[in-house]
Amino acid sequence: MLKIGVLVSGGGTNLQAIFDGIENGTIRNTKVEVVISNNAGAYALERAKNHNVEALCVSPKQYESRELFNQALLETVDQYSLDLIVLAGFLVTIPAAMIQKYPNRIINIHPSLIPSFCGVGYYGLKVHEGALKRGVKVTGATVHFVDEGVDSGPILLQEAVNVHPGDTPKTLQQRVMEEAEWIILPKAIDMIANGLIRIGG
Ligand code: GAR
């Protein structure tokens, strides 16, 4: 059984896709041990509680410095003997110490086809604003391992999504979630849990 921890910041629709995948059998041999948010008001924490999964908040606001927050986040994650950490809309930079401790054991979902519209400053709606401004006709989502750069780790899965005439950042965000994110994030977890993607090392 793959033990995963899911890190979230907001609404948690990708977290919901993971719970749904486990319940409907598209994600096999996987258990969500804990959900951690940097934001106490994140609806994702309610989703975790609704599934009887431990829901914790570790916020930078609770600590005097970034170093202390980073340390607390790592200590919290360490308590659960996780096989895999899933960033599902976690909009905080992962501490270097965590990346070193969990090499190729942290995956992230990003709402574009990396290497387009990624890196510093590209998160959430800003990604879709960038895509529309550039006038791309195809965008999508990417699941990748997290390394010490921003959105620079090895790519695991991608799914393309068409941009429609008249799209706004919000309509495009929704389509990218429905047609790509909520499919490839559960798929990547299932592939990892069943030995089709190797983690660690
Ligand atoms: C998702 O679109 C995810 O891809 C994005 O934040 C959103 C979270 O939504 N992540 C990033 O932009 C990471 N750079 P959710 O809370 O409903 O899953």
Coordinates of N, CA and C and ligand atoms in Angstrom, one line a residue:
M1 N 0.8 -1.2 0.0 CA 0.0 0.0 0.0 C 0.9 1.2 0.0
L2 N 0.7 2.1 -1.0 CA 1.5 3.3 -1.1 C 0.9 4.4 -0.1
K3 N 1.7 4.8 0.8 CA 1.2 5.8 1.8 C 1.5 7.2 1.3
I4 N 0.5 8.0 1.0 CA 0.8 9.3 0.5 C 0.3 10.5 1.5
G5 N 1.0 11.6 1.4 CA 0.6 12.8 2.1 C 0.3 13.8 1.0
V6 N -0.8 14.6 1.1 CA -1.2 15.5 0.1 C -1.0 16.9 0.6
L7 N -0.3 17.8 -0.1 CA -0.1 19.2 0.4 C -0.9 20.1 -0.5
V8 N -1.7 21.0 0.1 CA -2.7 21.8 -0.6 C -2.7 23.2 -0.1
S9 N -3.2 24.1 -0.9 CA -3.4 25.5 -0.4 C -4.8 26.1 -0.5
G10 N -5.6 25.5 -1.4 CA -6.9 26.1 -1.7 C -8.1 25.2 -1.7
G11 N -8.8 25.2 -2.8 CA -10.1 24.5 -2.9 C -10.0 23.0 -2.8
G12 N -8.9 22.5 -3.3 CA -8.6 21.0 -3.2 C -9.4 20.2 -4.2
T13 N -9.6 20.7 -5.4 CA -10.3 19.8 -6.4 C -9.4 18.7 -6.8
N14 N -8.1 18.9 -6.9 CA -7.2 17.8 -7.2 C -7.2 16.8 -6.1
L15 N -7.2 17.2 -4.9 CA -7.3 16.3 -3.7 C -8.6 15.5 -3.8
Q16 N -9.7 16.1 -4.2 CA -11.0 15.4 -4.4 C -10.8 14.4 -5.5
A17 N -10.1 14.7 -6.6 CA -9.9 13.7 -7.6 C -9.1 12.5 -7.1
I18 N -8.2 12.7 -6.2 CA -7.5 11.6 -5.6 C -8.4 10.7 -4.7
F19 N -9.2 11.4 -3.9 CA -10.2 10.6 -3.0 C -11.1 9.8 -3.9
D20 N -11.6 10.5 -5.0 CA -12.6 9.8 -5.9 C -11.9 8.6 -6.6
G21 N -10.7 8.8 -7.0 CA -9.9 7.8 -7.7 C -9.7 6.6 -6.8
I22 N -9.4 6.8 -5.5 CA -9.2 5.7 -4.6 C -10.6 5.0 -4.4
E23 N -11.7 5.8 -4.3 CA -13.0 5.2 -4.0 C -13.5 4.4 -5.2
N24 N -13.2 4.9 -6.4 CA -13.8 4.2 -7.6 C -12.8 3.2 -8.2
G25 N -11.6 3.1 -7.6 CA -10.7 2.0 -8.1 C -9.8 2.4 -9.2
T26 N -9.8 3.7 -9.6 CA -8.8 4.1 -10.7 C -7.4 4.3 -10.0
I27 N -7.4 4.6 -8.7 CA -6.1 4.6 -8.0 C -6.2 3.3 -7.1
R28 N -5.2 2.4 -7.4 CA -5.2 1.2 -6.6 C -4.0 1.2 -5.6
N29 N -4.2 0.4 -4.5 CA -3.1 0.2 -3.5 C -2.6 1.5 -2.9
T30 N -3.4 2.5 -2.6 CA -3.0 3.8 -2.2 C -3.8 4.2 -1.0
K31 N -3.2 4.8 0.0 CA -3.9 5.4 1.1 C -3.4 6.8 1.4
V32 N -4.4 7.7 1.6 CA -4.0 9.1 2.0 C -3.8 9.1 3.5
E33 N -2.6 9.4 4.0 CA -2.4 9.3 5.4 C -2.6 10.7 6.0
V34 N -2.4 11.8 5.3 CA -2.5 13.1 5.9 C -2.7 14.1 4.8
V35 N -3.4 15.2 5.1 CA -3.5 16.4 4.2 C -3.0 17.6 5.0
I36 N -2.0 18.3 4.4 CA -1.4 19.4 5.1 C -1.6 20.7 4.2
S37 N -2.1 21.7 4.8 CA -2.3 23.0 4.1 C -1.5 24.1 4.8
N38 N -1.0 25.0 4.0 CA -0.3 26.2 4.6 C -1.4 27.3 4.9
N39 N -2.6 27.0 4.6 CA -3.7 28.0 4.7 C -4.8 27.4 5.5
A40 N -5.1 27.9 6.7 CA -6.1 27.4 7.6 C -7.5 27.4 7.0
G41 N -7.7 28.3 6.1 CA -9.1 28.4 5.5 C -9.3 27.6 4.3
A42 N -8.3 26.8 3.9 CA -8.4 26.0 2.7 C -9.6 25.0 2.7
Y43 N -10.4 25.1 1.7 CA -11.6 24.1 1.7 C -11.1 22.7 1.6
A44 N -9.9 22.5 1.0 CA -9.2 21.2 0.9 C -9.2 20.5 2.3
L45 N -9.0 21.2 3.4 CA -9.0 20.6 4.7 C -10.3 20.0 5.0
E46 N -11.4 20.7 4.6 CA -12.8 20.1 4.8 C -12.9 18.8 4.1
R47 N -12.4 18.8 2.8 CA -12.5 17.6 2.0 C -11.8 16.4 2.7
A48 N -10.7 16.7 3.3 CA -9.9 15.7 4.0 C -10.8 15.1 5.2
K49 N -11.3 16.1 6.0 CA -12.1 15.7 7.2 C -13.3 14.8 6.7
N50 N -13.9 15.2 5.6 CA -15.1 14.5 5.1 C -14.7 13.0 4.7
H51 N -13.4 12.8 4.5 CA -13.0 11.4 4.2 C -12.2 10.8 5.3
N52 N -12.4 11.4 6.5 CA -11.8 10.8 7.7 C -10.3 10.7 7.6
V53 N -9.7 11.7 6.9 CA -8.2 11.8 6.8 C -7.8 12.9 7.6
E54 N -6.6 12.7 8.3 CA -6.1 13.8 9.2 C -5.8 15.0 8.4
A55 N -6.3 16.2 8.9 CA -6.1 17.5 8.1 C -5.4 18.4 9.0
L56 N -4.2 18.9 8.6 CA -3.4 19.8 9.4 C -3.1 21.1 8.7
C57 N -2.9 22.1 9.5 CA -2.4 23.4 8.9 C -1.1 23.7 9.5
V58 N -0.1 23.9 8.6 CA 1.2 24.4 9.0 C 1.4 25.7 8.2
S59 N 1.2 26.8 8.8 CA 1.2 28.1 8.1 C 2.5 28.9 8.4
P60 N 3.0 29.6 7.4 CA 4.2 30.5 7.7 C 3.8 31.5 8.8
K61 N 2.5 31.9 8.9 CA 2.1 32.9 9.8 C 2.3 32.4 11.3
Q62 N 2.4 31.1 11.5 CA 2.6 30.6 12.8 C 4.0 30.7 13.3
Y63 N 4.9 31.0 12.4 CA 6.4 31.0 12.7 C 7.1 32.3 12.5
E64 N 8.1 32.5 13.3 CA 8.8 33.8 13.2 C 9.6 34.0 12.0
S65 N 10.1 32.9 11.4 CA 10.9 33.0 10.2 C 10.6 31.9 9.2
R66 N 11.0 32.1 8.0 CA 10.8 31.0 6.9 C 11.5 29.7 7.3
E67 N 12.7 29.9 7.9 CA 13.5 28.7 8.3 C 12.7 27.8 9.3
L68 N 12.0 28.5 10.3 CA 11.3 27.8 11.3 C 10.0 27.1 10.7
F69 N 9.4 27.8 9.7 CA 8.3 27.2 9.0 C 8.7 26.0 8.2
N70 N 9.8 26.1 7.5 CA 10.3 25.0 6.7 C 10.6 23.8 7.6
Q71 N 11.2 24.1 8.7 CA 11.5 23.0 9.7 C 10.3 22.3 10.2
A72 N 9.3 23.1 10.5 CA 8.0 22.6 11.0 C 7.3 21.8 9.9
L73 N 7.3 22.2 8.7 CA 6.7 21.5 7.6 C 7.3 20.1 7.4
L74 N 8.7 20.1 7.4 CA 9.4 18.9 7.3 C 9.1 17.9 8.5
E75 N 9.1 18.5 9.7 CA 8.9 17.6 10.8 C 7.5 17.0 10.8
T76 N 6.5 17.8 10.3 CA 5.2 17.3 10.2 C 5.1 16.2 9.2
V77 N 5.7 16.4 8.0 CA 5.6 15.4 7.0 C 6.3 14.1 7.5
D78 N 7.5 14.3 8.2 CA 8.3 13.2 8.7 C 7.5 12.2 9.6
Q79 N 6.5 12.8 10.3 CA 5.8 12.0 11.3 C 5.0 10.8 10.6
Y80 N 4.8 10.8 9.3 CA 3.8 9.9 8.7 C 4.4 8.8 7.9
S81 N 5.8 8.6 7.9 CA 6.5 7.6 7.1 C 5.8 7.5 5.7
L82 N 5.8 8.6 5.0 CA 5.2 8.6 3.7 C 6.1 8.0 2.6
D83 N 5.4 7.3 1.7 CA 6.2 6.8 0.5 C 6.2 7.9 -0.6
L84 N 5.2 8.8 -0.6 CA 5.1 9.8 -1.7 C 4.4 11.0 -1.1
I85 N 4.9 12.2 -1.5 CA 4.3 13.5 -1.2 C 3.7 14.0 -2.4
V86 N 2.4 14.4 -2.4 CA 1.7 14.9 -3.6 C 1.4 16.4 -3.4
L87 N 1.9 17.2 -4.3 CA 1.6 18.6 -4.2 C 0.4 18.8 -5.1
A88 N -0.8 19.1 -4.5 CA -2.0 19.2 -5.3 C -2.5 20.7 -5.1
G89 N -1.9 21.6 -5.8 CA -2.2 23.0 -5.7 C -1.6 23.5 -4.4
F90 N -0.3 23.1 -4.1 CA 0.4 23.7 -2.9 C 1.3 24.8 -3.4
L91 N 0.9 26.0 -3.0 CA 1.5 27.2 -3.6 C 2.6 27.8 -2.8
V92 N 3.4 26.9 -2.1 CA 4.5 27.3 -1.3 C 5.7 26.6 -1.8
T93 N 6.9 27.3 -1.8 CA 8.1 26.6 -2.3 C 8.5 25.6 -1.3
I94 N 8.8 24.4 -1.8 CA 9.2 23.2 -1.0 C 10.6 23.5 -0.5
P95 N 10.8 23.3 0.9 CA 12.1 23.5 1.4 C 13.2 22.6 0.8
A96 N 14.4 23.1 0.6 CA 15.4 22.2 0.0 C 15.7 21.0 0.8
A97 N 15.6 21.1 2.1 CA 15.9 20.0 3.0 C 14.8 18.9 2.8
M98 N 13.6 19.3 2.4 CA 12.6 18.2 2.2 C 12.9 17.5 0.8
I99 N 13.3 18.3 -0.2 CA 13.6 17.7 -1.5 C 14.8 16.7 -1.3
Q100 N 15.7 17.1 -0.5 CA 16.9 16.2 -0.3 C 16.5 14.9 0.4
K101 N 15.6 15.1 1.4 CA 15.1 13.9 2.2 C 14.2 13.0 1.4
Y102 N 13.5 13.6 0.4 CA 12.5 12.8 -0.3 C 12.8 12.9 -1.8
P103 N 14.0 12.4 -2.3 CA 14.4 12.6 -3.7 C 13.5 11.7 -4.6
N104 N 12.9 12.3 -5.6 CA 12.0 11.6 -6.5 C 10.8 10.9 -5.7
R105 N 10.5 11.5 -4.6 CA 9.3 11.1 -3.9 C 8.3 12.2 -3.6
I106 N 8.5 13.3 -4.4 CA 7.5 14.4 -4.3 C 7.1 14.7 -5.7
I107 N 5.8 14.6 -6.0 CA 5.3 15.0 -7.3 C 4.4 16.2 -7.2
N108 N 4.3 16.9 -8.4 CA 3.5 18.2 -8.4 C 2.6 18.1 -9.7
I109 N 1.4 18.7 -9.5 CA 0.6 18.9 -10.7 C 0.7 20.4 -11.1
H110 N 1.0 20.7 -12.4 CA 1.1 22.1 -12.8 C 0.2 22.3 -14.0
P111 N -0.6 23.4 -14.0 CA -1.6 23.5 -15.0 C -1.2 24.1 -16.4
S112 N -0.1 23.6 -16.9 CA 0.3 23.9 -18.3 C 1.2 22.8 -18.8
L113 N 1.5 22.8 -20.1 CA 2.4 21.9 -20.7 C 3.8 22.4 -20.4
I114 N 4.5 21.9 -19.4 CA 5.8 22.4 -19.1 C 6.7 22.0 -20.3
P115 N 7.6 22.8 -20.8 CA 8.2 24.0 -20.2 C 7.5 25.3 -20.5
S116 N 6.2 25.3 -21.1 CA 5.5 26.6 -21.3 C 4.9 27.0 -20.0
F117 N 4.8 28.3 -19.7 CA 4.0 28.9 -18.6 C 4.3 28.2 -17.3
C118 N 5.5 28.1 -16.9 CA 5.9 27.5 -15.6 C 7.1 28.3 -15.1
G119 N 7.5 28.0 -13.9 CA 8.6 28.7 -13.2 C 8.0 29.8 -12.3
V120 N 8.9 30.6 -11.9 CA 8.6 31.6 -10.9 C 7.4 32.5 -11.4
G121 N 6.4 32.7 -10.6 CA 5.3 33.6 -10.9 C 4.2 32.9 -11.7
Y122 N 4.4 31.7 -12.1 CA 3.3 31.0 -12.8 C 2.7 30.0 -11.9
Y123 N 1.5 30.4 -11.3 CA 0.8 29.5 -10.5 C -0.7 29.9 -10.6
G124 N -1.6 28.9 -10.4 CA -3.0 29.1 -10.4 C -3.5 29.8 -11.7
L125 N -4.3 30.8 -11.5 CA -4.9 31.5 -12.7 C -3.8 32.2 -13.6
K126 N -2.7 32.6 -13.0 CA -1.7 33.3 -13.7 C -1.2 32.5 -14.9
V127 N -1.2 31.2 -14.7 CA -0.7 30.3 -15.8 C -1.6 30.5 -17.0
H128 N -2.9 30.5 -16.7 CA -3.9 30.5 -17.8 C -4.0 31.9 -18.4
E129 N -3.7 33.0 -17.6 CA -3.6 34.3 -18.1 C -2.5 34.4 -19.1
G130 N -1.3 33.8 -18.7 CA -0.2 33.8 -19.6 C -0.4 33.1 -20.9
A131 N -1.1 31.9 -20.8 CA -1.4 31.2 -22.0 C -2.3 31.9 -23.0
L132 N -3.3 32.6 -22.4 CA -4.3 33.3 -23.3 C -3.6 34.6 -23.9
K133 N -2.8 35.2 -23.1 CA -2.0 36.4 -23.6 C -1.1 36.0 -24.7
R134 N -0.5 34.9 -24.7 CA 0.4 34.4 -25.7 C -0.3 33.9 -26.9
G135 N -1.6 33.6 -26.7 CA -2.4 33.1 -27.9 C -2.2 31.7 -28.2
V136 N -1.8 30.9 -27.3 CA -1.6 29.4 -27.6 C -3.0 28.8 -27.9
K137 N -3.0 27.8 -28.8 CA -4.2 27.1 -29.1 C -4.4 25.8 -28.4
V138 N -3.3 25.4 -27.8 CA -3.3 24.1 -27.0 C -2.5 24.4 -25.7
T139 N -3.1 24.0 -24.6 CA -2.4 24.0 -23.3 C -2.6 22.7 -22.7
G140 N -2.5 22.6 -21.3 CA -2.7 21.3 -20.7 C -2.2 21.3 -19.3
A141 N -1.8 20.1 -18.9 CA -1.3 20.0 -17.5 C -0.1 19.0 -17.5
T142 N 0.7 19.1 -16.5 CA 1.9 18.2 -16.3 C 2.0 17.7 -14.9
V143 N 2.3 16.4 -14.8 CA 2.7 15.9 -13.5 C 4.2 15.7 -13.6
H144 N 5.0 16.2 -12.6 CA 6.4 16.0 -12.6 C 7.0 15.8 -11.2
F145 N 8.2 15.2 -11.1 CA 8.9 15.1 -9.9 C 9.3 16.5 -9.5
V146 N 9.4 16.8 -8.2 CA 9.9 18.1 -7.7 C 11.4 18.0 -7.4
D147 N 12.1 18.9 -8.1 CA 13.5 19.0 -7.7 C 13.8 20.4 -7.1
E148 N 15.0 20.8 -7.0 CA 15.3 22.1 -6.3 C 14.9 23.3 -7.2
G149 N 14.6 23.2 -8.4 CA 14.2 24.3 -9.2 C 12.7 24.5 -9.1
V150 N 12.2 25.5 -9.9 CA 10.7 25.7 -9.9 C 10.2 25.0 -11.2
D151 N 9.4 24.0 -11.0 CA 8.7 23.3 -12.1 C 9.7 22.7 -13.1
S152 N 10.9 22.3 -12.5 CA 12.0 21.9 -13.4 C 12.3 20.4 -13.3
G153 N 11.6 19.7 -12.5 CA 11.9 18.2 -12.3 C 11.5 17.4 -13.4
P154 N 11.9 16.1 -13.5 CA 11.5 15.2 -14.5 C 10.0 15.1 -14.7
I155 N 9.6 15.1 -16.0 CA 8.2 15.1 -16.3 C 7.7 13.6 -16.3
L156 N 6.6 13.4 -15.7 CA 6.0 12.0 -15.6 C 4.8 11.8 -16.6
L157 N 3.9 12.7 -16.6 CA 2.7 12.6 -17.5 C 2.3 14.0 -17.9
Q158 N 1.8 14.1 -19.1 CA 1.2 15.4 -19.6 C -0.1 15.0 -20.4
E159 N -1.0 16.0 -20.4 CA -2.2 15.9 -21.2 C -2.5 17.2 -21.8
A160 N -2.8 17.2 -23.1 CA -3.1 18.5 -23.8 C -4.6 18.8 -23.7
V161 N -4.9 20.1 -23.8 CA -6.3 20.6 -23.7 C -6.4 21.8 -24.7
N162 N -7.4 21.8 -25.6 CA -7.6 22.8 -26.5 C -8.1 24.1 -25.8
V163 N -7.5 25.3 -26.3 CA -8.0 26.6 -25.9 C -9.2 26.9 -26.9
H164 N -10.3 27.4 -26.3 CA -11.5 27.7 -27.2 C -11.5 29.2 -27.4
P165 N -12.1 29.7 -28.6 CA -12.3 31.1 -28.8 C -13.2 31.6 -27.6
G166 N -12.8 32.8 -27.1 CA -13.6 33.4 -26.1 C -13.3 32.9 -24.7
D167 N -12.3 32.0 -24.5 CA -11.9 31.5 -23.2 C -11.5 32.7 -22.3
T168 N -11.8 32.6 -21.1 CA -11.2 33.5 -20.1 C -10.3 32.7 -19.2
P169 N -9.4 33.3 -18.4 CA -8.6 32.5 -17.6 C -9.4 31.5 -16.8
K170 N -10.5 31.9 -16.3 CA -11.3 31.0 -15.5 C -11.9 29.8 -16.2
T171 N -12.4 30.1 -17.5 CA -13.0 29.0 -18.2 C -11.9 28.0 -18.7
L172 N -10.7 28.6 -19.0 CA -9.6 27.7 -19.4 C -9.1 26.9 -18.2
Q173 N -9.0 27.5 -17.0 CA -8.6 26.8 -15.8 C -9.5 25.6 -15.6
Q174 N -10.8 25.9 -15.7 CA -11.8 24.8 -15.4 C -11.6 23.6 -16.4
R175 N -11.4 24.0 -17.7 CA -11.3 22.9 -18.7 C -10.0 22.1 -18.5
V176 N -8.9 22.8 -18.1 CA -7.7 22.2 -17.9 C -7.8 21.2 -16.7
M177 N -8.5 21.6 -15.7 CA -8.7 20.7 -14.6 C -9.5 19.5 -15.0
E178 N -10.7 19.8 -15.6 CA -11.6 18.6 -16.0 C -10.9 17.7 -17.0
E179 N -10.3 18.2 -18.0 CA -9.8 17.3 -19.1 C -8.3 16.8 -18.9
A180 N -7.6 17.4 -17.9 CA -6.2 17.0 -17.7 C -5.9 16.8 -16.3
E181 N -5.9 17.8 -15.4 CA -5.4 17.6 -14.1 C -6.1 16.5 -13.3
W182 N -7.4 16.4 -13.3 CA -8.1 15.5 -12.5 C -8.0 14.0 -13.1
I183 N -7.4 13.9 -14.3 CA -7.1 12.6 -14.9 C -5.7 12.2 -14.6
I184 N -4.7 13.1 -14.9 CA -3.3 12.6 -14.9 C -2.7 12.6 -13.5
L185 N -3.3 13.4 -12.5 CA -2.7 13.3 -11.2 C -3.1 11.9 -10.6
P186 N -4.4 11.5 -10.6 CA -4.7 10.2 -10.1 C -4.0 9.1 -10.9
K187 N -3.8 9.3 -12.2 CA -3.2 8.2 -13.0 C -1.7 8.1 -12.6
A188 N -1.0 9.2 -12.3 CA 0.4 9.1 -11.9 C 0.5 8.4 -10.6
I189 N -0.4 8.7 -9.7 CA -0.4 8.0 -8.3 C -0.6 6.5 -8.5
D190 N -1.6 6.2 -9.3 CA -1.8 4.8 -9.5 C -0.6 4.1 -10.2
M191 N 0.0 4.7 -11.1 CA 1.2 4.1 -11.8 C 2.3 3.9 -10.8
I192 N 2.5 4.9 -9.9 CA 3.5 4.8 -8.9 C 3.2 3.7 -7.9
A193 N 2.0 3.6 -7.5 CA 1.6 2.6 -6.5 C 1.7 1.2 -7.0
N194 N 1.6 1.1 -8.3 CA 1.6 -0.2 -9.0 C 2.9 -0.5 -9.8
G195 N 3.9 0.2 -9.5 CA 5.3 -0.1 -10.0 C 5.5 0.3 -11.5
L196 N 4.6 1.1 -12.0 CA 4.7 1.5 -13.5 C 5.6 2.8 -13.6
I197 N 5.7 3.5 -12.5 CA 6.6 4.7 -12.4 C 7.4 4.4 -11.2
R198 N 8.8 4.5 -11.3 CA 9.6 4.2 -10.2 C 9.9 5.5 -9.4
I199 N 9.8 5.4 -8.1 CA 10.1 6.6 -7.2 C 11.3 6.3 -6.4
G200 N 11.8 7.4 -5.7 CA 12.9 7.2 -4.8 C 14.3 7.1 -5.6
G201 N 15.3 6.8 -4.8 CA 16.6 6.5 -5.4 C 17.5 7.8 -5.4
Ligands
GAR1 C1 -4.5 23.6 -9.8 O1 -4.9 24.1 -11.1 C2 -3.1 23.3 -9.8 O2 -2.6 22.8 -11.0 C3 -2.5 24.6 -9.5 O3 -3.3 25.2 -8.5 C4 -4.6 24.7 -8.7 C5 -5.1 24.2 -7.4 O4 -6.5 23.8 -7.5 N1 -1.1 24.5 -9.1 C6 -0.1 25.3 -9.5 O5 -0.3 26.3 -10.1 C7 1.3 24.9 -9.0 N2 2.3 25.8 -9.6 P1 -7.2 22.9 -6.5 O6 -6.9 23.4 -5.0 O7 -8.7 23.0 -6.8 O8 -6.7 21.5 -6.7

